[in-house]
């Protein structure tokens, strides 16, 4: 299902998101890889993916191209490419999310749920935080743990199609899944970047 990207990357959100994301990319995955053969690389990648993206059912069966390749770096790169494409192609049907008890919500909540044409409601940061907590600080598509400043809040029913800012219509996504679901163009995905680092750091 196509979601509206324009509304997610709007206003103050863009500043909140971009700066820490840059630091995050540089810092968090700066771990080096121990030297090893293809098998240990394979197991490391597998463990990494299973812990970082628990919702994606990766198929680790090696295709014939990977099997036949003799050069270890090319072999690793082919594996990374295969896994990244599996991550990208994983089909996820977005479902309406459970809502938060209305009694706990603020007085203007209902009023600000109505779709707005070109701006986010004034209580958007609050909505974002609530959605993020309800989704247990994880991307709903891949299960990746995200920080509030890295989280993208997407719409199940796009605003342009009459979807609102109510919690049932909001969903937490990581940067990669946001790109995939909202089909925003960009450079390498984070997952690709992290896995390629594993290859180049050998
Ligand atoms: Zn994700």
XYZ file of C-alpha atoms and ligand atoms in Angstrom:
203
model
C 0.000 0.000 0.000
C 1.312 3.410 -0.901
C 1.613 5.924 1.873
C 2.052 9.631 1.768
C 5.706 10.564 2.162
C 5.275 14.293 1.973
C 3.551 14.453 5.294
C 6.121 12.434 7.113
C 9.053 14.529 6.090
C 7.560 17.865 6.934
C 8.475 20.913 8.939
C 10.374 20.471 12.134
C 10.529 16.730 11.693
C 13.128 17.032 8.985
C 15.521 18.847 11.304
C 14.833 16.455 14.155
C 15.476 13.470 11.946
C 18.407 14.331 9.744
C 21.007 15.480 12.214
C 20.931 12.555 14.649
C 20.522 10.102 11.795
C 23.846 11.158 10.392
C 25.568 10.655 13.736
C 23.767 7.353 14.218
C 24.941 6.001 10.891
C 28.517 6.868 11.632
C 28.636 5.708 15.222
C 26.512 2.704 15.906
C 27.724 0.346 13.239
C 31.384 1.126 13.353
C 32.244 -2.308 14.639
C 34.992 -4.134 12.887
C 34.805 -7.652 11.700
C 37.221 -10.339 12.656
C 39.036 -11.975 9.797
C 37.565 -15.228 8.739
C 36.366 -17.463 6.018
C 33.053 -17.222 4.246
C 31.355 -19.462 6.768
C 32.090 -17.260 9.761
C 31.117 -14.194 7.749
C 27.882 -15.911 6.788
C 27.087 -16.785 10.417
C 27.872 -13.270 11.615
C 25.602 -11.751 9.006
C 22.877 -14.226 9.854
C 23.062 -13.510 13.592
C 23.167 -9.806 12.928
C 20.104 -9.847 10.694
C 18.107 -12.087 13.004
C 18.713 -9.815 15.956
C 18.354 -6.484 14.134
C 15.430 -7.305 11.838
C 13.502 -10.041 13.648
C 10.313 -9.668 11.596
C 11.904 -10.411 8.231
C 12.000 -14.124 7.331
C 15.335 -14.205 5.488
C 16.085 -17.251 3.387
C 19.749 -18.108 3.895
C 19.922 -20.746 1.196
C 22.877 -19.856 -1.017
C 22.049 -19.456 -4.680
C 24.276 -21.134 -7.262
C 26.064 -17.905 -8.126
C 27.178 -17.452 -4.532
C 28.068 -21.117 -4.202
C 30.234 -21.138 -7.309
C 32.038 -17.869 -6.674
C 35.614 -18.447 -5.527
C 36.691 -14.899 -4.642
C 35.696 -14.424 -1.001
C 34.932 -10.723 -1.250
C 32.731 -11.141 -4.306
C 31.069 -14.082 -2.591
C 30.310 -11.939 0.445
C 29.072 -9.069 -1.695
C 26.723 -11.387 -3.587
C 25.347 -12.668 -0.307
C 24.797 -9.120 0.942
C 23.034 -8.198 -2.296
C 20.779 -11.210 -2.019
C 19.839 -10.476 1.596
C 19.280 -6.782 0.969
C 16.945 -7.570 -1.905
C 15.058 -9.999 0.326
C 14.711 -7.246 2.899
C 13.440 -4.828 0.255
C 11.045 -7.252 -1.374
C 9.527 -8.567 1.834
C 5.813 -7.989 1.537
C 4.153 -6.479 4.494
C 0.485 -5.681 4.705
C -0.106 -2.732 6.926
C -2.948 -3.253 9.292
C -4.800 -0.830 11.467
C -3.015 -0.529 14.772
C -4.491 -0.898 18.220
C -5.337 2.409 19.670
C -4.685 3.998 23.016
C -7.495 4.317 25.538
C -9.328 7.490 24.573
C -9.852 8.445 28.202
C -6.122 8.944 28.571
C -5.950 11.400 25.706
C -5.862 15.174 25.787
C -8.924 17.339 25.163
C -8.081 18.464 21.636
C -7.154 14.975 20.471
C -10.294 14.265 18.401
C -10.344 17.690 16.863
C -6.766 17.348 15.624
C -7.335 13.889 14.111
C -8.976 15.346 11.023
C -6.859 15.370 7.898
C -5.122 18.644 7.110
C -3.965 19.496 3.656
C -0.431 20.756 3.998
C 0.587 20.787 7.610
C 0.826 18.480 10.551
C -1.449 19.043 13.556
C 0.042 21.153 16.334
C 0.161 18.162 18.670
C 2.079 16.004 16.181
C 5.165 15.484 18.402
C 2.883 14.064 21.083
C 1.177 11.786 18.566
C 4.500 10.637 17.258
C 5.727 9.748 20.725
C 2.538 7.898 21.632
C 2.634 5.885 18.407
C 6.304 5.099 18.951
C 5.615 3.817 22.477
C 2.571 1.805 21.400
C 4.711 0.138 18.693
C 7.249 -0.782 21.405
C 10.003 1.365 19.894
C 10.243 -0.942 16.912
C 9.642 -0.707 13.206
C 6.349 -2.486 12.533
C 7.589 -3.934 9.250
C 11.012 -5.373 10.049
C 11.101 -5.285 13.843
C 14.221 -3.112 13.942
C 14.656 -1.190 17.200
C 14.484 2.531 16.552
C 15.105 5.666 18.554
C 12.371 8.272 18.672
C 14.442 10.666 16.569
C 15.031 7.969 13.949
C 11.449 6.783 13.814
C 9.243 7.614 10.882
C 5.558 7.789 11.567
C 3.668 6.720 8.497
C -0.024 6.690 7.601
C -1.920 3.492 6.980
C -4.481 5.368 4.916
C -2.789 8.350 3.256
C -3.899 11.822 4.224
C -4.588 12.532 0.540
C -7.104 9.700 0.590
C -8.867 10.933 3.686
C -6.739 9.220 6.341
C -6.379 11.106 9.594
C -3.929 11.681 12.399
C -5.715 9.316 14.760
C -3.573 6.623 16.373
C -5.302 3.815 14.489
C -3.924 5.325 11.285
C -0.341 5.820 12.481
C 2.468 3.316 12.325
C 6.168 3.366 13.295
C 8.731 2.589 10.602
C 12.527 2.574 10.458
C 14.313 4.630 7.837
C 14.714 1.697 5.434
C 11.147 0.457 5.653
C 9.880 3.994 5.298
C 11.803 4.246 2.039
C 10.411 0.939 0.844
C 6.810 1.502 1.845
C 6.645 5.114 0.762
C 8.854 4.514 -2.269
C 11.003 7.509 -1.576
C 14.107 7.660 -3.706
C 17.423 7.613 -1.928
C 20.932 6.304 -1.924
C 21.944 3.065 -0.265
C 19.726 1.766 2.460
C 21.101 1.469 5.982
C 20.892 -2.295 5.939
C 22.942 -2.356 2.758
C 25.440 0.061 4.209
C 25.877 -1.976 7.381
C 26.278 -5.237 5.565
C 28.685 -3.809 3.013
C 30.792 -2.570 5.910
C 31.089 -6.143 7.050
C 32.530 -7.029 3.651
C 34.922 -4.127 3.376
C 36.206 -4.418 6.923
C 37.516 -7.909 6.381
Zn 11.944 -1.468 9.328
